mmCIF file of N, CA, C and O in Angstrom:
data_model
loop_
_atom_site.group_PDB
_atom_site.id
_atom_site.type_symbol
_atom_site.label_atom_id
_atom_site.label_comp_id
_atom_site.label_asym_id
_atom_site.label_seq_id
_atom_site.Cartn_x
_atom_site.Cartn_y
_atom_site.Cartn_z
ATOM 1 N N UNK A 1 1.083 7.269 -21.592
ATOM 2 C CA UNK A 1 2.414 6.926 -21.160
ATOM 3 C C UNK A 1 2.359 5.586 -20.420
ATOM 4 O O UNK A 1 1.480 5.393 -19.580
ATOM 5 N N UNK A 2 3.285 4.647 -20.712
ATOM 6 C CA UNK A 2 3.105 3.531 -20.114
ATOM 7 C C UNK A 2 4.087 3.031 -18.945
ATOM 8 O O UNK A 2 5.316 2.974 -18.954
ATOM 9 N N UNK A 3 2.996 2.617 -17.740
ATOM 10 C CA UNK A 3 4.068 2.585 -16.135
ATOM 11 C C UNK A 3 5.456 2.238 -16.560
ATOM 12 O O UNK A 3 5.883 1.752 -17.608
ATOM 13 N N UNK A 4 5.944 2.558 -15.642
ATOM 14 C CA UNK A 4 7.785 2.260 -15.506
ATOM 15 C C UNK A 4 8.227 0.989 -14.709
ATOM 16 O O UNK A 4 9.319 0.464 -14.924
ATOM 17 N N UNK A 5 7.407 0.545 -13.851
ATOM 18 C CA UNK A 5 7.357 -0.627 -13.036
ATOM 19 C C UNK A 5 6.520 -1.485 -13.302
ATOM 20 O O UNK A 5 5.373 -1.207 -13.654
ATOM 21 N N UNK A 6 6.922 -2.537 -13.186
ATOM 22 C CA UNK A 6 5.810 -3.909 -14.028
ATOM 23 C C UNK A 6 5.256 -4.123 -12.376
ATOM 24 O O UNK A 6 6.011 -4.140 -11.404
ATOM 25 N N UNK A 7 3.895 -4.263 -12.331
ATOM 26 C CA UNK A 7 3.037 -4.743 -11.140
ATOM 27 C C UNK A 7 3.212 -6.257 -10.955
ATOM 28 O O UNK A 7 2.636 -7.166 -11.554
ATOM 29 N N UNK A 8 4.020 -6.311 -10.111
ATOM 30 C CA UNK A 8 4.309 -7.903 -9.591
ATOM 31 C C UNK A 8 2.361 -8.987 -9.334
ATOM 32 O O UNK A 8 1.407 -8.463 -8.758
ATOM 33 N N UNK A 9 2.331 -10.143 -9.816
ATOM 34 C CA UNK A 9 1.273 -10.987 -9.245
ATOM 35 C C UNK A 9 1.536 -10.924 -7.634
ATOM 36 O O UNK A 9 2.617 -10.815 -7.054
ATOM 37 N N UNK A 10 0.201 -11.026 -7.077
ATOM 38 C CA UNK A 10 -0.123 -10.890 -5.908
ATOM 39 C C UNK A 10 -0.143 -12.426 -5.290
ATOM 40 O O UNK A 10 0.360 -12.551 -4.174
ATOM 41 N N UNK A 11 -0.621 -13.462 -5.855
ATOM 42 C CA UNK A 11 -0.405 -14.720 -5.529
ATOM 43 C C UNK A 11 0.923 -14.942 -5.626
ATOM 44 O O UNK A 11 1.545 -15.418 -4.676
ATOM 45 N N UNK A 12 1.552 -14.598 -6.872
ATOM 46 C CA UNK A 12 3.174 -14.816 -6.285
ATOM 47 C C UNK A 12 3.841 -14.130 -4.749
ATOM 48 O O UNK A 12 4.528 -14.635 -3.862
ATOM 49 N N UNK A 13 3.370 -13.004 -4.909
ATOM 50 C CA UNK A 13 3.909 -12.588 -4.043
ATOM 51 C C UNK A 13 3.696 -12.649 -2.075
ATOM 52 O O UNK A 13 4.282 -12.094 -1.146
ATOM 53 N N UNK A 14 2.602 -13.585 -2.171
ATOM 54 C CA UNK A 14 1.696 -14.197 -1.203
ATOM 55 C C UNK A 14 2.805 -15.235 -0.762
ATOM 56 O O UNK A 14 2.961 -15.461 0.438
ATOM 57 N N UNK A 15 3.624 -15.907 -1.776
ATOM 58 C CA UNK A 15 4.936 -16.837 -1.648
ATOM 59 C C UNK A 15 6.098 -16.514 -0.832
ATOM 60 O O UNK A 15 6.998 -17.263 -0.455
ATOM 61 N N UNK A 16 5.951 -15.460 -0.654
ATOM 62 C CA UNK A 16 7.086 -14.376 0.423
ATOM 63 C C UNK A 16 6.212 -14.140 1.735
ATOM 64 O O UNK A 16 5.090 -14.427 2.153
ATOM 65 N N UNK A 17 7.602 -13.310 2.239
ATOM 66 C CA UNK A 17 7.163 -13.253 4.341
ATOM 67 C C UNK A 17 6.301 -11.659 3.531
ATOM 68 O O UNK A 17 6.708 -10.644 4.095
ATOM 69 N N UNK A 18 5.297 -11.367 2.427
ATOM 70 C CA UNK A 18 4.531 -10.445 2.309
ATOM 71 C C UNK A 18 3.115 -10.882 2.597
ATOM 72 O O UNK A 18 2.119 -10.160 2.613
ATOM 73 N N UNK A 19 3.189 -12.237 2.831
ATOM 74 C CA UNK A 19 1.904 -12.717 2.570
ATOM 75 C C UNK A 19 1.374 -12.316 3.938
ATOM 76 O O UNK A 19 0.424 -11.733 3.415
ATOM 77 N N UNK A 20 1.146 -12.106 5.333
ATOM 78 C CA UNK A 20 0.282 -11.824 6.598
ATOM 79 C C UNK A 20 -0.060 -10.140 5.845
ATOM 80 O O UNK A 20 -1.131 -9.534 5.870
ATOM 81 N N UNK A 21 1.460 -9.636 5.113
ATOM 82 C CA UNK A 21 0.955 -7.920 5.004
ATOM 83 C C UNK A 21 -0.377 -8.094 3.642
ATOM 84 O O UNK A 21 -1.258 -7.282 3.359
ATOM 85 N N UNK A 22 -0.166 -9.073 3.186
ATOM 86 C CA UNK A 22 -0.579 -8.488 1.723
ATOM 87 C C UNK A 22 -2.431 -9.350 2.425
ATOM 88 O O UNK A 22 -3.409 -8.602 2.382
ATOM 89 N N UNK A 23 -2.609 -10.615 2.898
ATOM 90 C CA UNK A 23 -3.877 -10.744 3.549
ATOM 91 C C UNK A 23 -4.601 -9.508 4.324
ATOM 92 O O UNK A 23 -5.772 -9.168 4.156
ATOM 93 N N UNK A 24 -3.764 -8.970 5.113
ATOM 94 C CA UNK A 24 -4.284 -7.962 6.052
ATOM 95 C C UNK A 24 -4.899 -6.974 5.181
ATOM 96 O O UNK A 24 -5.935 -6.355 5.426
ATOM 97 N N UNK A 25 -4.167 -6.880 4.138
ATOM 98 C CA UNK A 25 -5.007 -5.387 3.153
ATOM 99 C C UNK A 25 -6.305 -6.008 2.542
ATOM 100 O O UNK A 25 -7.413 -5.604 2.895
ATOM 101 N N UNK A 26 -6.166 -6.851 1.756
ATOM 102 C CA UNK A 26 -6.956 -7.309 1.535
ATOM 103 C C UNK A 26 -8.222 -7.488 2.693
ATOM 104 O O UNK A 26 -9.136 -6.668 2.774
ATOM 105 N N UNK A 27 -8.140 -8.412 3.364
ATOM 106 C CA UNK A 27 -9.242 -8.301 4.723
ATOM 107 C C UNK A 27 -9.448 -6.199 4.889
ATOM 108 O O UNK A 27 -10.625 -5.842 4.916
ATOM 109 N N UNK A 28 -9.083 -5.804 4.921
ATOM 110 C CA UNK A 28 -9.193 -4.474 5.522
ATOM 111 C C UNK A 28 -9.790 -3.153 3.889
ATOM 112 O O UNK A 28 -10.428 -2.110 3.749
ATOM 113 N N UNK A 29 -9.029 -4.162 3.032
ATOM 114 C CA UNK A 29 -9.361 -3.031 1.797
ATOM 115 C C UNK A 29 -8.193 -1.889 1.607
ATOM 116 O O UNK A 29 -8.134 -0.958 0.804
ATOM 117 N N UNK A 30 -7.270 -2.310 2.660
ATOM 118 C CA UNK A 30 -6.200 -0.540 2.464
ATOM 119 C C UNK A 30 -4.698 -1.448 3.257
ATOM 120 O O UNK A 30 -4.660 -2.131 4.280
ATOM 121 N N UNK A 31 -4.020 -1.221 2.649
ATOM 122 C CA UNK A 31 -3.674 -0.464 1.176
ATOM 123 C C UNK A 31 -3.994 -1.149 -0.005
ATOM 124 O O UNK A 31 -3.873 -2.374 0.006
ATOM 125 N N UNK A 32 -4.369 -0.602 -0.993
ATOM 126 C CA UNK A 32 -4.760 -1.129 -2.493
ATOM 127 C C UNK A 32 -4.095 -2.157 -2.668
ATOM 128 O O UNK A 32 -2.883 -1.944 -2.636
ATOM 129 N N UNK A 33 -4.484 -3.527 -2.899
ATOM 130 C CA UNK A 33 -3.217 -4.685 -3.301
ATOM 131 C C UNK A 33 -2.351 -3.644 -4.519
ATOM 132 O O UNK A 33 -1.288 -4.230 -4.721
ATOM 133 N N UNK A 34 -2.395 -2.397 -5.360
ATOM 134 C CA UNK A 34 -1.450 -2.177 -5.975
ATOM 135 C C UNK A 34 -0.306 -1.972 -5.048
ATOM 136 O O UNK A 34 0.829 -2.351 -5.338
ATOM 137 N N UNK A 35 -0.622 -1.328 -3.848
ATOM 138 C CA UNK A 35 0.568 -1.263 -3.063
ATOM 139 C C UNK A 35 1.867 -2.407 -3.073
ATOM 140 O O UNK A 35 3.045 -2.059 -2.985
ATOM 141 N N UNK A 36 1.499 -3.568 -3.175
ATOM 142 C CA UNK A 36 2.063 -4.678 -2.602
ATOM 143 C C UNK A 36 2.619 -4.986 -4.025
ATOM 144 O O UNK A 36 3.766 -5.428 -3.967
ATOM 145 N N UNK A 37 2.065 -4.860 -5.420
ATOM 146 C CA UNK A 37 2.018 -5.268 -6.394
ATOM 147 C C UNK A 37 3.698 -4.496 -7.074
ATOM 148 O O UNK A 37 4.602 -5.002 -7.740
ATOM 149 N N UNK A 38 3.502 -3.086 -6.506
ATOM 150 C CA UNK A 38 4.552 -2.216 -6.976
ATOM 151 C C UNK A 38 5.712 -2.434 -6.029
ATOM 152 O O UNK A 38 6.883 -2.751 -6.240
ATOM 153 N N UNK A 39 5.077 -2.185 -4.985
ATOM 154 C CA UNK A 39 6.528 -2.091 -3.812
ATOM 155 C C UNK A 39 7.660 -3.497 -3.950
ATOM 156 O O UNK A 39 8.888 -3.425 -3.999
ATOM 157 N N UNK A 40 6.631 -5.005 -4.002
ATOM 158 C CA UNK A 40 7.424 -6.048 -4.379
ATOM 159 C C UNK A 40 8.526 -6.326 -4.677
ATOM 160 O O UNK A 40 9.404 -7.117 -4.331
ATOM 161 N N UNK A 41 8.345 -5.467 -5.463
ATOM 162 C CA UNK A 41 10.233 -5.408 -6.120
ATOM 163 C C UNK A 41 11.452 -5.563 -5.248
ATOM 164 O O UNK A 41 12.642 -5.746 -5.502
ATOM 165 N N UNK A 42 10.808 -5.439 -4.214
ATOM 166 C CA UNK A 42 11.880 -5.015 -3.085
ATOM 167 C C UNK A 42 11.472 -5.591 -1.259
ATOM 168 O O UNK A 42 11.396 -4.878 -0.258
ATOM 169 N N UNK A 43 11.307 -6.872 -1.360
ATOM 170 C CA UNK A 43 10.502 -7.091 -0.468
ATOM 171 C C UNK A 43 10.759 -6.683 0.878
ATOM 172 O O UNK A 43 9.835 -6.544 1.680
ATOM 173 N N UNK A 44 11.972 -6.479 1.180
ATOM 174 C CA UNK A 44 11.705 -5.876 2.558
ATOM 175 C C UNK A 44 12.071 -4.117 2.629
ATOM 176 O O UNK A 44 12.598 -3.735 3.673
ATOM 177 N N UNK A 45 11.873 -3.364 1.840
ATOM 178 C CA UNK A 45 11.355 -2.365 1.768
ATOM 179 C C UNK A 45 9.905 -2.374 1.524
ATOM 180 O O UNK A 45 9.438 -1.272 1.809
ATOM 181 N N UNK A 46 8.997 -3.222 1.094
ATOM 182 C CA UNK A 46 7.604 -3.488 0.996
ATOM 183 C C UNK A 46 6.946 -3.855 2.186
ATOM 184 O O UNK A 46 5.791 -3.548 2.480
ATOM 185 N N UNK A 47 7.922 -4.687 3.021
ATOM 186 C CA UNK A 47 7.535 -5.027 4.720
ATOM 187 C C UNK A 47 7.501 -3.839 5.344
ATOM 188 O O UNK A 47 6.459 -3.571 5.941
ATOM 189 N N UNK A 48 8.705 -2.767 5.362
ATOM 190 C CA UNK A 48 8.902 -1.842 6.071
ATOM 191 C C UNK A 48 7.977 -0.610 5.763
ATOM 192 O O UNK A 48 7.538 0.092 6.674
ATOM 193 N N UNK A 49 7.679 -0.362 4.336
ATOM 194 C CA UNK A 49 7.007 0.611 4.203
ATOM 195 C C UNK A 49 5.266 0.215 4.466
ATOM 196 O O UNK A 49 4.433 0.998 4.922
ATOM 197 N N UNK A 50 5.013 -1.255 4.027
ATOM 198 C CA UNK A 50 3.649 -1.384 4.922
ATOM 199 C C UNK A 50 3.839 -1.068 6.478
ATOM 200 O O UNK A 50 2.885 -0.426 6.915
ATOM 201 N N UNK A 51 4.722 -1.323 7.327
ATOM 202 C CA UNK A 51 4.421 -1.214 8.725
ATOM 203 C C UNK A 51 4.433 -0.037 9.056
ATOM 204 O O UNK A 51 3.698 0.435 9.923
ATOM 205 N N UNK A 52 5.424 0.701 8.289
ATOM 206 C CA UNK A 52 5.082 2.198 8.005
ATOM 207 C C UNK A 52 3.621 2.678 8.667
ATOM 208 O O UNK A 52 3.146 3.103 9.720
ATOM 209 N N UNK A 53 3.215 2.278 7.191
ATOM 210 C CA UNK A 53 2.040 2.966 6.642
ATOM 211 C C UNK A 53 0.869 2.375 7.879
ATOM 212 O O UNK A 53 0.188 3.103 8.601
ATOM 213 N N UNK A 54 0.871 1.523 7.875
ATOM 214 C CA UNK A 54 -0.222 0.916 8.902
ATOM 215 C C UNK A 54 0.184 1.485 10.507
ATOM 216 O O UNK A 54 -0.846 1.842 11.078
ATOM 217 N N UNK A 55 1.013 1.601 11.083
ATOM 218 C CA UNK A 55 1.496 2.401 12.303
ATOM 219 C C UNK A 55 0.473 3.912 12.024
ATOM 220 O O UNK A 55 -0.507 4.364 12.617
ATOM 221 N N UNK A 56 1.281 4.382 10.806
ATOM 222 C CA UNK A 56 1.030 6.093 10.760
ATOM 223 C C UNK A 56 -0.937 6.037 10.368
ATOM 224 O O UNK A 56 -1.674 6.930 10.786
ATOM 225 N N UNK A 57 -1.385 5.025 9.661
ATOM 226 C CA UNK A 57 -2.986 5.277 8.960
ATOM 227 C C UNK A 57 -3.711 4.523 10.030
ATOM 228 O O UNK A 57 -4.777 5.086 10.276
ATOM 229 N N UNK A 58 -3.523 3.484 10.731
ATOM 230 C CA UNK A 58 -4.018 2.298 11.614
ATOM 231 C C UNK A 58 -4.324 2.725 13.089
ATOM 232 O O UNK A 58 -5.317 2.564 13.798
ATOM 233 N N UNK A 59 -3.492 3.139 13.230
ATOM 234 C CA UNK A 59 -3.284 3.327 14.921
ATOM 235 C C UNK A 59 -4.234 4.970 15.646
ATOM 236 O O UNK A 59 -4.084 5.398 16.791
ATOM 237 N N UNK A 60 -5.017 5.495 14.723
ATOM 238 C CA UNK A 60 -5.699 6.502 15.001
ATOM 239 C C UNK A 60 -4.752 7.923 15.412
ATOM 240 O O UNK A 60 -5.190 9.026 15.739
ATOM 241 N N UNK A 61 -3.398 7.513 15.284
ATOM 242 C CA UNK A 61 -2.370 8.800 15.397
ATOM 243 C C UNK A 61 -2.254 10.233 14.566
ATOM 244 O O UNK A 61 -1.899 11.220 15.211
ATOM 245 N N UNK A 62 -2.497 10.350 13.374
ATOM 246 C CA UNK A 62 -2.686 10.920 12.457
ATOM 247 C C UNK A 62 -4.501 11.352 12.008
ATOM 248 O O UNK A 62 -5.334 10.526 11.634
ATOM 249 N N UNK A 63 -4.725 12.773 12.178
ATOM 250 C CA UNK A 63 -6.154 13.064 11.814
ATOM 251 C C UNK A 63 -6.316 12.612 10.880
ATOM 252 O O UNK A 63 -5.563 12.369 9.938
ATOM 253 N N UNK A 64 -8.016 12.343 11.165
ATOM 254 C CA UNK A 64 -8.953 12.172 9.663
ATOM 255 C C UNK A 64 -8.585 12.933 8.655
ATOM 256 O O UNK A 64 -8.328 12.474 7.542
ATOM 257 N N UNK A 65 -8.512 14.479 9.035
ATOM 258 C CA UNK A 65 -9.099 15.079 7.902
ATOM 259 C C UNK A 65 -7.404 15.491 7.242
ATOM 260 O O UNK A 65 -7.246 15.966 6.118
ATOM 261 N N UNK A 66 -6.453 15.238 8.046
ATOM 262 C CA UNK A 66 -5.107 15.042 7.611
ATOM 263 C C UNK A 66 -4.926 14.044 6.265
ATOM 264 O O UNK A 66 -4.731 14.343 5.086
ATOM 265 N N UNK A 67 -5.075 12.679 6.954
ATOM 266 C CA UNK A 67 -5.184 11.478 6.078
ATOM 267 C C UNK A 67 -5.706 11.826 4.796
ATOM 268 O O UNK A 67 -5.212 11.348 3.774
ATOM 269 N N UNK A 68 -7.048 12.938 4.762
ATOM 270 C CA UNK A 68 -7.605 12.670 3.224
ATOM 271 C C UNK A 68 -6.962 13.574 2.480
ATOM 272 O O UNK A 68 -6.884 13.224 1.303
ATOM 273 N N UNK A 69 -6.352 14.858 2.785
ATOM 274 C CA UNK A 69 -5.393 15.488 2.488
ATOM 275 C C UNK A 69 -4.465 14.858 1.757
ATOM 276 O O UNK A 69 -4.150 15.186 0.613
ATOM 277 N N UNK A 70 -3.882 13.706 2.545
ATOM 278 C CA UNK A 70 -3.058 13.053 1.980
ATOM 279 C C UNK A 70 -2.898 11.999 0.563
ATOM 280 O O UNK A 70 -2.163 11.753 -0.393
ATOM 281 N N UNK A 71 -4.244 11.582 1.267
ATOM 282 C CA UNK A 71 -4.789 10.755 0.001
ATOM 283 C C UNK A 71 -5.117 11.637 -1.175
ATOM 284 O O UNK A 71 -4.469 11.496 -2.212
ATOM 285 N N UNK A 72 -6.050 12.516 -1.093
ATOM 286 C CA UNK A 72 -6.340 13.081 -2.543
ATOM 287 C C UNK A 72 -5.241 13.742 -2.981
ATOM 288 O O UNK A 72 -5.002 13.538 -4.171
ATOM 289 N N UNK A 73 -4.160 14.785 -2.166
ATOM 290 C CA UNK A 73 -2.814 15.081 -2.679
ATOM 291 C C UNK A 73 -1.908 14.043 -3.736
ATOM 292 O O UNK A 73 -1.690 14.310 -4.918
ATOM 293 N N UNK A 74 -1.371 12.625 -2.923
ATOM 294 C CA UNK A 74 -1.175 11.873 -3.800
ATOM 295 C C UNK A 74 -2.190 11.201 -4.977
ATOM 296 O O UNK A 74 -1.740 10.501 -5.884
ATOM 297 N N UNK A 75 -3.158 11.416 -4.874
ATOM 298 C CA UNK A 75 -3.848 11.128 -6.068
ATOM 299 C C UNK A 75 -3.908 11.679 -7.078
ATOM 300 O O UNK A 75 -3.732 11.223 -8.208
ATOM 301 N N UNK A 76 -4.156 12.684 -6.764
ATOM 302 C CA UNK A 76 -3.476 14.006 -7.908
ATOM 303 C C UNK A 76 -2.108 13.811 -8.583
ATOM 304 O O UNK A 76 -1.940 13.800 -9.802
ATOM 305 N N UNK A 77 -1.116 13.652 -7.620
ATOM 306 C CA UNK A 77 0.401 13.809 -8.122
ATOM 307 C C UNK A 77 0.794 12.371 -9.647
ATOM 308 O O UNK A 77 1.461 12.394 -10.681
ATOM 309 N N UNK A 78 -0.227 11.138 -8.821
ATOM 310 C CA UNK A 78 -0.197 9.930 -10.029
ATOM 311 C C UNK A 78 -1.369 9.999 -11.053
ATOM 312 O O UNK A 78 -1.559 9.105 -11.878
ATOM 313 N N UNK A 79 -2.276 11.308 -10.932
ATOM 314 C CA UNK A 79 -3.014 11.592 -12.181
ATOM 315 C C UNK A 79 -3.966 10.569 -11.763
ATOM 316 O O UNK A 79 -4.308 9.711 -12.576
ATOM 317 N N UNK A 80 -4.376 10.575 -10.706
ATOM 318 C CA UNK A 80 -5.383 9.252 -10.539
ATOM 319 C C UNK A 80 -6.762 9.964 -10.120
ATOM 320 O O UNK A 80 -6.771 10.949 -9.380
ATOM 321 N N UNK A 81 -7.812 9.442 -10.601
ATOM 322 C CA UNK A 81 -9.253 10.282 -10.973
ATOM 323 C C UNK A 81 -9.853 9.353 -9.123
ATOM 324 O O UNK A 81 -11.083 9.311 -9.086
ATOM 325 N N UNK A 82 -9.371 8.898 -8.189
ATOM 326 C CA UNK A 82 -9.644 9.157 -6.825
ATOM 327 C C UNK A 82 -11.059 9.915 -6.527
ATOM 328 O O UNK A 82 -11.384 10.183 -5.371
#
């Protein structure tokens, strides 16, 4: 089955106020530049849901063993071999 959303370029999108979010992953490894690639579409829902995500995964607020829960749950749900 082929995605429903076209994955935006990441250098393009480095051209927008995404670029400090989309360096930071990169330097850090998380979130997947797909994050940035998909969310794009919509750039300041892509701002908001990175600060999101980095508040709730970053800030040591949320358990470890919560987090991987989370992660392998959604990995599962996008059929992703994680």
């Amino acid at each position: 089955m082929a995605p429903n959303i076209t994955m935006l370029d990441i250098e393009e999108l480095k051209k927008t106020k995404l670029k400090p979010y989309i360096e930071q992953s990169l330097k850090h490894k998380a979130p997947d530049p797909g994050f940035h690639a998909m969310m794009g579409h919509n750039i300041d829902l892509a701002e908001s849901m990175y600060i999101a995500w980095t508040t709730s995964f970053g800030t040591g607020s949320i358990d470890h063993k919560l987090k991987e829960i989370i992660r392998v749950s959604m990995s599962r749900q996008a059929h992703c071999s994680y």
